[in-house]
Amino acid sequence: MKLRKNVAVSEAGLLFNPVTGESYSVNPIGVEIINLLREEKSPEDISKFILGKFATDKATFEKDYHDFIGILEHHNLLDSHEETKA
Amino acid sequence: MSKTRYERPVIKKLETGMPNKFGTRTEYEPMTHIDGVAVKDLIKEFGSPLFVISEKTIRDTVKKAKKAFGTRYPKVQFAWSYKTNYLNAICNIFHQEDSWAEVVSGFEYDKAINLGVDGRKIIFNGPDKSEQDLTKAITNDSLIHIDHLDELYSIRELADKLKKRPRVAIRVNMDTGVYPMWDRFGFNYENGQAWDAINKIMHSEKMELVGLHCHIGTFMLSPFAYGTAASKLSELALAVEQKFKHEIKYIDMGGGFASKNTLKGSYLPGTDTNPTFDDFAEAISTVLLNSNFKKDKLPLLILETGRALVDEAGYLLGSVISNKRSSTGRRNTIIDVGVNILFTSFWYDHKITPAQPFTHYSEDTCLYGPLCMNIDVIRESANLPLLNMGDHIVIHNVGAYNMTQWMQFITLRPNVVLIDLDEKPHLIRIKESLENMNSMERVPSHLTFDR
Ligand SMILES: Cc1ncc(COP(=O)(O)O)c(C=O)c1O
């Protein structure tokens, strides 16, 4: 899963997609995930990181993570041609 | 090191300009406590879902209503509309606050008598009063509000049989400028039915015509309509006085004042727009005081206010079962509160508040109940903070009609708790069980299995 190259997210959670000109608001945990995606971290690494930092369990997070990725895709924020990095 | 509170990741497109159908977000604070008792503890002890009623809010609301009318009109009496919420504990709060009882069936009548209400302080409304019901009401000297001519003739016969002079009023329906007009109950004013019924009662001399009654609608947003109704009833009362030299003792304006709920489709919340007790009191008392009643002959003003007195005192606590997405990407949240116990979700956009802290991030959400039925929708569209599975929510303004119109459908009806003035919770209705349900059923022997 890879973020589109020029998508920018600020620390305050404002995300801008220069391709479409759309702006989005992202909550803090969403910002963390987007930054991890930018670093091309694997879903497993992302899950490990989040579980270390937030009070939740693996099943809950994985469900929410897939949902979040689905919405990023829906908004065309992911690079669909890239293969997921292992 | 303690971990940060988890919130699921969200991303939301920023839109400029027009507000959308989800409206603007209004819930900025979680509701963690009700009258000093933690929602978390209530659910732990009594389960979820759970109805919670605040005794303090009921008493404060009654005082507000009494003050609004009492400062404007010298003789006012409230009668608690049983059908709005007839849990015994709730009725008794109203009776302690000096309310009479207003009932519309034999079942409700017996309930009031069982609670120790003086028969002379029971108003018996409604189109369906059996001979047995009428006999009881006549014997107890209750106030019988006649709905139709068949009832009038039955009472006349029973008066002879019981050798009593029943105290009666007639229910009058009329055009108050509010549509649709409620004309199925009682006798019409404009076409002369009401005057005709009055004459039949007065000429028979078997009954004492003590009052005139109307109930012009429910969740009324126009105080002006009450002014019109009060004026028509006053005219009838004055006509009786003039023709028969008979004094009408009371004018009963029924119920119908809007509560603080928000009707579906309204853009602004009901708390901001709905008329107050003062608005209704001003409209009614002005008309009565300005009419031609002599100062010492002003009729008693009776009010059968239901929802506006109890809606705000009721909360329904629930829990999140799951978060899903629809095929179009919309957030769907399933909670354990269904339309079978929250009947009023068909009429209102109930205010819903999370019971635990949340951030300012929110999602446009459709809230579904737990029933395996398509109609089970609690809110079609609400802008809500992010809720996790197992989180608790508080649904507001549910005190009226839910604990009487609820259905045992698919699930069982939950516990009801009253929080008293000392912030102590009391279980006032025990949740249903399979045994309760089975105890009412009989299985013929050829359909039983030997296992
Ligand atoms: C005769 C009568 N009185 C009083 C009420 C209470 O009405 P509300 O709850 O709208 O005040 C009703 C309700 O329908 C009613 O039928």
XYZ file of C-alpha atoms and ligand atoms in Angstrom:
553
model
C 0.000 0.000 0.000
C 1.572 3.275 -0.990
C 0.473 6.836 -0.661
C 0.324 8.944 -3.812
C 3.611 10.755 -4.136
C 2.657 14.357 -3.705
C -0.071 13.962 -1.107
C 0.828 16.147 1.878
C -0.459 15.875 5.423
C 0.257 18.470 8.086
C 0.823 17.669 11.735
C -2.558 19.223 12.516
C -4.202 16.662 10.247
C -4.897 18.718 7.155
C -4.371 16.621 4.052
C -4.140 18.058 0.555
C -4.289 16.169 -2.709
C -2.746 18.422 -5.401
C -4.036 16.169 -8.185
C -7.693 16.757 -7.398
C -7.402 19.938 -5.339
C -9.392 18.344 -2.526
C -8.639 18.896 1.157
C -9.324 16.477 3.980
C -9.209 16.446 7.724
C -7.521 13.471 9.379
C -7.512 12.574 13.066
C -4.170 12.099 14.889
C -4.082 8.318 14.603
C -4.925 8.690 10.923
C -1.956 11.068 10.530
C 0.310 8.479 12.157
C -0.864 5.799 9.756
C -0.477 8.045 6.729
C 3.081 8.894 7.777
C 3.862 5.206 8.242
C 2.434 4.513 4.792
C 4.634 7.225 3.372
C 7.595 5.425 4.942
C 6.309 2.357 3.090
C 5.858 0.342 6.266
C 4.063 -2.971 6.006
C 0.597 -3.482 7.530
C 2.216 -5.700 10.177
C 4.687 -2.987 11.173
C 1.936 -0.400 11.267
C -0.198 -2.657 13.445
C 2.718 -3.318 15.805
C 3.456 0.385 16.120
C -0.157 1.373 16.789
C -0.730 -1.428 19.314
C 2.368 -0.276 21.187
C 1.091 3.259 21.426
C -2.713 3.065 21.703
C -4.988 1.162 24.046
C -6.638 -1.253 21.639
C -6.430 -4.858 20.492
C -5.172 -6.371 17.281
C -8.560 -7.446 15.915
C -10.128 -4.026 16.452
C -7.235 -2.195 14.882
C -6.949 -4.468 11.878
C -10.616 -4.047 11.117
C -10.373 -0.267 11.440
C -7.122 -0.218 9.423
C -8.709 -2.006 6.476
C -11.666 0.292 6.649
C -9.339 3.323 6.641
C -7.329 2.017 3.689
C -10.599 1.454 1.858
C -11.559 5.082 2.358
C -8.109 6.313 1.259
C -8.572 4.260 -1.907
C -12.073 5.626 -2.331
C -10.667 9.152 -2.249
C -7.924 8.202 -4.719
C -5.151 8.873 -2.279
C -3.308 5.607 -2.801
C -1.027 4.722 -5.634
C -3.021 1.894 -7.149
C -0.291 0.772 -9.552
C 2.265 0.027 -6.835
C 2.478 -3.429 -5.399
C 2.141 -3.656 -1.647
C 5.561 -3.744 -0.071
C 6.175 -6.708 2.123
C 3.517 3.793 30.694
C -0.182 4.048 29.980
C -1.252 3.986 26.367
C -3.138 6.703 24.543
C -6.936 6.287 24.302
C -7.721 4.595 21.031
C -9.826 6.224 18.390
C -10.240 4.636 15.008
C -8.531 6.438 12.094
C -10.759 8.699 10.034
C -10.390 10.940 7.059
C -13.099 13.330 6.003
C -13.364 15.511 2.953
C -13.575 19.194 3.789
C -16.500 20.821 2.112
C -17.046 24.507 1.865
C -20.345 26.260 1.631
C -23.637 24.480 2.093
C -24.467 22.526 5.237
C -25.297 18.945 4.306
C -28.230 16.775 5.324
C -26.373 15.589 8.402
C -26.613 19.107 9.816
C -24.009 20.661 12.014
C -22.450 18.878 14.903
C -23.983 19.861 18.231
C -22.568 17.382 20.760
C -19.352 18.733 22.176
C -19.436 17.137 25.618
C -19.858 13.494 26.522
C -22.651 12.690 28.961
C -20.802 10.573 31.491
C -23.310 10.993 34.343
C -27.051 11.352 34.813
C -27.970 13.186 38.010
C -24.597 12.334 39.505
C -24.677 8.622 38.648
C -22.106 7.337 36.143
C -23.613 5.929 32.964
C -20.894 3.259 33.016
C -21.975 2.110 36.482
C -25.662 2.120 35.546
C -25.006 -0.144 32.573
C -22.741 -2.376 34.645
C -25.408 -2.860 37.293
C -28.607 -2.846 35.234
C -27.499 -3.851 31.733
C -27.724 -2.315 28.287
C -30.002 -1.047 26.884
C -31.460 0.719 29.903
C -34.108 3.376 30.421
C -33.164 5.927 33.067
C -35.594 8.487 34.448
C -34.599 11.533 36.455
C -37.025 12.241 39.300
C -35.456 15.658 39.688
C -36.128 16.622 36.080
C -39.770 15.518 36.347
C -40.350 17.549 39.506
C -38.510 20.594 38.115
C -40.514 20.428 34.892
C -43.841 20.154 36.739
C -42.869 23.178 38.836
C -41.999 25.154 35.702
C -45.356 24.285 34.112
C -47.312 25.067 37.271
C -45.557 28.388 37.614
C -46.195 29.345 33.988
C -49.951 28.766 34.385
C -50.307 29.635 38.086
C -48.868 33.113 37.679
C -51.299 33.882 34.854
C -54.550 32.212 35.896
C -55.998 31.747 39.391
C -57.331 28.177 39.213
C -55.199 25.529 37.517
C -55.165 21.739 37.840
C -52.884 19.290 36.034
C -54.076 15.726 35.332
C -51.357 13.202 34.474
C -51.933 11.617 31.071
C -51.349 7.956 31.923
C -50.718 6.756 28.392
C -47.661 9.006 28.165
C -45.866 7.011 30.859
C -47.832 4.832 33.259
C -45.064 3.161 35.205
C -46.418 3.208 38.752
C -43.423 5.055 40.213
C -43.713 7.759 37.557
C -47.476 8.217 38.066
C -46.867 8.557 41.786
C -44.335 11.341 41.281
C -47.008 13.259 39.366
C -49.640 12.481 42.021
C -47.265 13.693 44.742
C -46.980 16.892 42.719
C -50.802 17.208 43.016
C -51.709 15.943 39.558
C -55.012 14.189 39.041
C -55.134 11.161 36.722
C -56.235 11.284 33.082
C -57.014 7.816 31.714
C -58.346 6.473 28.411
C -59.139 2.818 29.097
C -60.448 0.467 31.758
C -56.884 -0.776 32.254
C -55.570 2.729 32.906
C -58.562 3.508 35.114
C -57.872 0.454 37.286
C -54.206 1.390 37.425
C -55.071 4.804 38.860
C -57.470 3.321 41.416
C -54.813 0.753 42.361
C -52.340 3.541 42.998
C -54.811 5.047 45.436
C -55.971 7.993 43.345
C -59.267 9.413 44.648
C -61.965 8.410 42.134
C -63.212 12.001 42.042
C -59.811 13.048 40.707
C -59.794 10.679 37.751
C -60.696 12.018 34.328
C -61.949 9.243 32.080
C -61.407 10.073 28.395
C -61.535 8.061 25.210
C -64.013 6.432 22.843
C -63.989 2.961 24.433
C -65.558 2.760 27.874
C -67.405 -0.504 28.536
C -70.548 -0.685 30.653
C -68.379 -2.157 33.373
C -65.899 0.744 33.111
C -68.692 3.323 33.194
C -70.306 1.635 36.188
C -67.028 1.868 38.099
C -66.484 5.476 37.099
C -70.040 6.487 38.048
C -69.840 4.683 41.381
C -66.518 6.385 42.176
C -67.865 9.786 41.102
C -65.108 10.176 38.493
C -65.201 12.778 35.736
C -66.442 11.089 32.563
C -65.636 12.857 29.326
C -68.162 11.746 26.754
C -66.845 10.969 23.279
C -70.011 10.063 21.316
C -73.806 9.877 21.565
C -73.896 6.126 22.204
C -71.814 6.703 25.297
C -74.099 9.566 26.346
C -77.152 7.289 26.175
C -75.352 4.466 28.029
C -74.474 6.829 30.858
C -78.062 8.074 31.010
C -79.299 4.506 31.407
C -76.664 3.635 33.992
C -77.528 6.748 35.981
C -81.062 5.395 36.418
C -79.860 1.915 37.211
C -77.247 3.040 39.752
C -79.391 5.864 41.125
C -76.469 8.265 40.772
C -76.024 11.563 38.971
C -72.783 11.065 36.986
C -70.450 14.022 36.605
C -69.726 14.430 32.915
C -68.067 16.676 30.372
C -68.077 16.428 26.604
C -65.045 16.294 24.401
C -65.272 18.964 21.739
C -63.329 18.925 18.464
C -62.945 22.064 16.415
C -61.082 23.987 13.784
C -58.186 25.781 15.462
C -56.342 26.632 12.266
C -54.059 23.612 12.662
C -54.231 20.860 10.053
C -54.872 18.022 9.867
C -57.786 18.775 12.180
C -58.447 16.166 14.836
C -62.158 15.554 14.429
C -62.512 11.865 15.181
C -62.875 12.300 18.932
C -65.804 14.010 20.596
C -68.421 16.350 19.173
C -67.732 19.000 16.565
C -68.034 22.649 17.501
C -68.545 24.239 14.101
C -71.374 21.993 12.884
C -73.373 22.227 16.108
C -72.832 18.625 17.368
C -71.275 19.886 20.580
C -74.133 22.250 21.346
C -76.578 19.452 20.536
C -74.855 17.052 22.978
C -74.828 19.732 25.666
C -78.581 20.251 25.236
C -79.246 16.527 25.437
C -77.330 16.333 28.708
C -78.929 19.431 30.207
C -82.474 18.421 29.268
C -82.107 14.870 30.544
C -81.183 16.126 34.032
C -79.734 12.677 34.731
C -76.145 13.883 34.514
C -74.337 16.893 35.837
C -72.439 18.736 33.101
C -69.375 19.854 35.020
C -66.872 20.597 32.272
C -65.903 21.009 28.644
C -62.913 19.259 27.174
C -60.756 19.398 24.094
C -57.436 17.927 23.006
C -56.570 19.610 19.749
C -53.489 17.629 18.738
C -50.129 16.461 19.904
C -46.657 17.992 19.661
C -48.335 21.295 18.884
C -45.996 24.093 17.896
C -48.627 26.828 17.828
C -49.730 28.417 21.118
C -52.168 30.456 19.047
C -54.235 27.315 18.306
C -54.821 26.910 22.060
C -56.084 30.474 22.236
C -58.626 29.655 19.510
C -59.692 26.463 21.300
C -60.015 28.195 24.677
C -62.163 30.851 23.070
C -64.551 28.291 21.518
C -64.914 26.347 24.786
C -65.528 29.606 26.673
C -68.304 30.517 24.264
C -69.974 27.157 24.845
C -69.653 27.507 28.630
C -71.131 31.000 28.558
C -73.985 29.821 26.322
C -74.814 27.081 28.860
C -74.765 29.639 31.652
C -77.088 31.909 29.736
C -79.571 29.285 28.553
C -79.688 26.974 31.581
C -78.364 29.206 34.394
C -75.857 26.412 34.929
C -72.226 26.991 35.740
C -69.554 25.003 33.880
C -66.964 24.255 36.579
C -63.966 23.548 34.416
C -62.454 23.906 31.011
C -60.024 21.095 30.167
C -57.599 22.054 27.411
C -56.160 18.550 27.060
C -52.484 18.011 26.297
C -50.337 18.388 23.225
C -47.666 20.921 24.174
C -44.473 20.119 22.271
C -41.534 18.770 24.256
C -37.922 19.720 23.540
C -37.487 17.024 20.917
C -36.677 17.803 17.296
C -39.212 16.601 14.752
C -37.740 14.716 11.818
C -36.991 17.037 8.969
C -36.634 20.168 11.119
C -33.418 21.983 10.522
C -33.136 23.638 13.935
C -33.190 21.659 17.192
C -36.440 21.671 19.192
C -34.673 23.180 22.204
C -34.207 26.379 20.186
C -37.543 26.604 18.434
C -40.376 24.889 20.336
C -42.734 27.102 22.378
C -42.326 27.106 26.169
C -44.935 26.544 28.904
C -45.041 30.322 29.244
C -46.027 30.715 25.595
C -48.902 28.218 25.909
C -49.992 29.603 29.288
C -50.079 33.136 27.929
C -52.235 32.125 24.946
C -54.767 30.165 27.021
C -55.051 32.370 30.098
C -55.365 35.583 28.106
C -58.413 34.216 26.297
C -60.055 32.918 29.488
C -59.449 36.125 31.423
C -60.684 38.300 28.565
C -63.868 36.297 28.053
C -67.179 37.165 29.722
C -66.827 34.938 32.791
C -67.568 36.888 35.985
C -64.521 37.265 38.175
C -65.803 34.863 40.848
C -67.107 32.429 38.189
C -63.898 31.743 36.299
C -63.801 28.042 35.448
C -61.018 25.819 36.739
C -58.426 25.315 34.002
C -57.428 21.650 33.653
C -54.371 20.579 31.644
C -53.633 17.010 30.572
C -50.089 17.754 29.462
C -48.162 14.547 28.824
C -45.021 14.592 26.712
C -43.883 18.100 27.643
C -43.762 17.076 31.319
C -41.834 13.827 31.036
C -39.902 13.645 27.771
C -36.827 15.448 29.051
C -36.617 13.322 32.203
C -36.113 10.110 30.229
C -32.838 8.761 28.829
C -32.139 5.551 26.989
C -28.640 4.167 27.428
C -27.221 1.857 24.806
C -24.001 0.286 23.544
C -22.259 0.060 20.198
C -22.402 -3.420 18.682
C -20.456 -2.772 15.506
C -19.230 -0.247 12.966
C -19.676 -1.059 9.296
C -19.643 0.658 5.963
C -22.444 0.628 3.447
C -21.843 -0.199 -0.199
C -21.540 3.536 -0.864
C -18.920 4.080 1.828
C -21.272 5.570 4.419
C -20.562 4.869 8.078
C -23.154 2.567 9.625
C -23.127 1.974 13.348
C -25.216 -0.749 14.970
C -26.378 -0.178 18.523
C -28.341 -2.388 20.906
C -31.339 -0.010 20.952
C -34.047 -0.915 18.466
C -37.195 0.860 17.293
C -39.220 -1.682 19.286
C -38.178 0.096 22.493
C -37.652 3.552 20.971
C -40.930 4.028 19.183
C -40.450 7.807 19.063
C -37.477 7.448 16.697
C -40.132 7.292 13.971
C -41.077 10.917 14.752
C -37.973 12.537 16.176
C -34.313 13.003 15.466
C -33.388 12.128 19.033
C -30.329 13.841 20.408
C -27.579 11.265 20.955
C -24.461 11.803 23.045
C -21.525 9.461 23.628
C -21.094 8.538 27.295
C -17.281 8.631 27.221
C -14.747 11.270 26.203
C -14.168 11.809 22.495
C -12.208 14.076 20.212
C -13.605 16.672 17.846
C -13.384 14.278 14.910
C -16.721 13.069 13.692
C -18.361 11.075 10.972
C -21.707 11.256 9.239
C -23.318 8.146 10.609
C -26.450 6.102 10.172
C -27.462 4.496 13.472
C -29.119 1.107 13.164
C -30.839 -0.888 15.877
C -30.140 -4.590 16.515
C -33.321 -6.030 15.015
C -33.047 -8.104 11.897
C -35.534 -5.777 10.195
C -35.006 -3.083 7.609
C -37.137 -0.529 9.463
C -34.875 -0.633 12.495
C -33.189 2.756 12.082
C -32.655 5.017 15.094
C -31.134 7.955 13.171
C -30.857 8.026 9.386
C -28.146 10.625 9.542
C -26.312 12.019 12.510
C -22.965 13.669 12.697
C -21.395 11.744 15.564
C -18.007 11.514 17.229
C -16.134 8.283 16.569
C -17.624 5.423 18.503
C -15.862 2.152 19.189
C -17.475 -1.213 19.681
C -18.624 -1.452 23.307
C -18.830 2.338 23.761
C -21.950 3.666 25.430
C -24.366 6.267 24.153
C -27.095 8.326 25.792
C -30.303 8.968 23.833
C -32.114 12.029 25.135
C -35.761 13.038 25.567
C -37.301 9.589 25.573
C -39.536 9.851 28.675
C -42.845 10.142 26.800
C -44.664 7.288 25.038
C -41.689 4.897 24.767
C -42.282 3.050 28.031
C -45.934 2.572 27.077
C -45.761 1.961 23.322
C -42.687 -0.286 23.410
C -43.032 -3.725 21.923
C -41.760 -7.091 22.925
C -40.485 -7.805 19.441
C -37.449 -9.993 18.697
C -35.791 -8.803 21.912
C -37.091 -8.399 25.459
C -37.907 -5.066 27.068
C -35.095 -3.742 29.277
C -34.882 -2.552 32.879
C -36.101 0.917 33.841
C -34.274 2.811 36.570
C -35.354 5.949 38.417
C -32.703 8.208 39.909
C -34.137 9.843 43.015
C -33.464 13.309 44.406
C -30.538 11.956 46.449
C -28.923 10.622 43.275
C -29.728 7.041 44.186
C -30.860 4.662 41.410
C -33.934 2.448 41.925
C -35.067 -0.335 39.630
C -38.715 0.556 38.850
C -39.442 -1.994 36.132
C -37.661 -5.305 35.804
C -36.542 -6.438 32.374
C -38.602 -9.144 30.742
C -37.499 -12.749 30.684
C -38.311 -15.778 28.601
C -40.246 -17.105 31.605
C -42.454 -13.980 31.615
C -43.272 -14.477 27.964
C -43.823 -18.227 28.233
C -46.049 -17.861 31.281
C -48.724 -16.319 29.059
C -48.657 -19.082 26.498
C -50.400 -22.448 26.432
C -49.345 -25.310 24.150
C -52.116 -27.839 23.361
C -51.127 -31.354 24.396
C -50.923 -32.680 20.841
C -48.206 -30.088 20.134
C -45.980 -30.872 23.080
C -42.887 -33.011 22.728
C -41.735 -35.651 25.143
C -38.009 -35.286 25.225
C -57.214 13.127 25.721
C -55.743 13.294 25.823
N -55.226 14.087 26.775
C -53.887 14.260 26.914
C -52.982 13.658 26.078
C -51.520 13.917 26.266
O -50.984 14.524 25.139
P -49.492 15.083 25.089
O -48.591 13.983 25.523
O -49.305 15.435 23.644
O -49.415 16.260 25.984
C -53.474 12.838 25.059
C -52.538 12.178 24.135
O -52.784 11.805 23.043
C -54.886 12.649 24.923
O -55.395 11.864 23.963
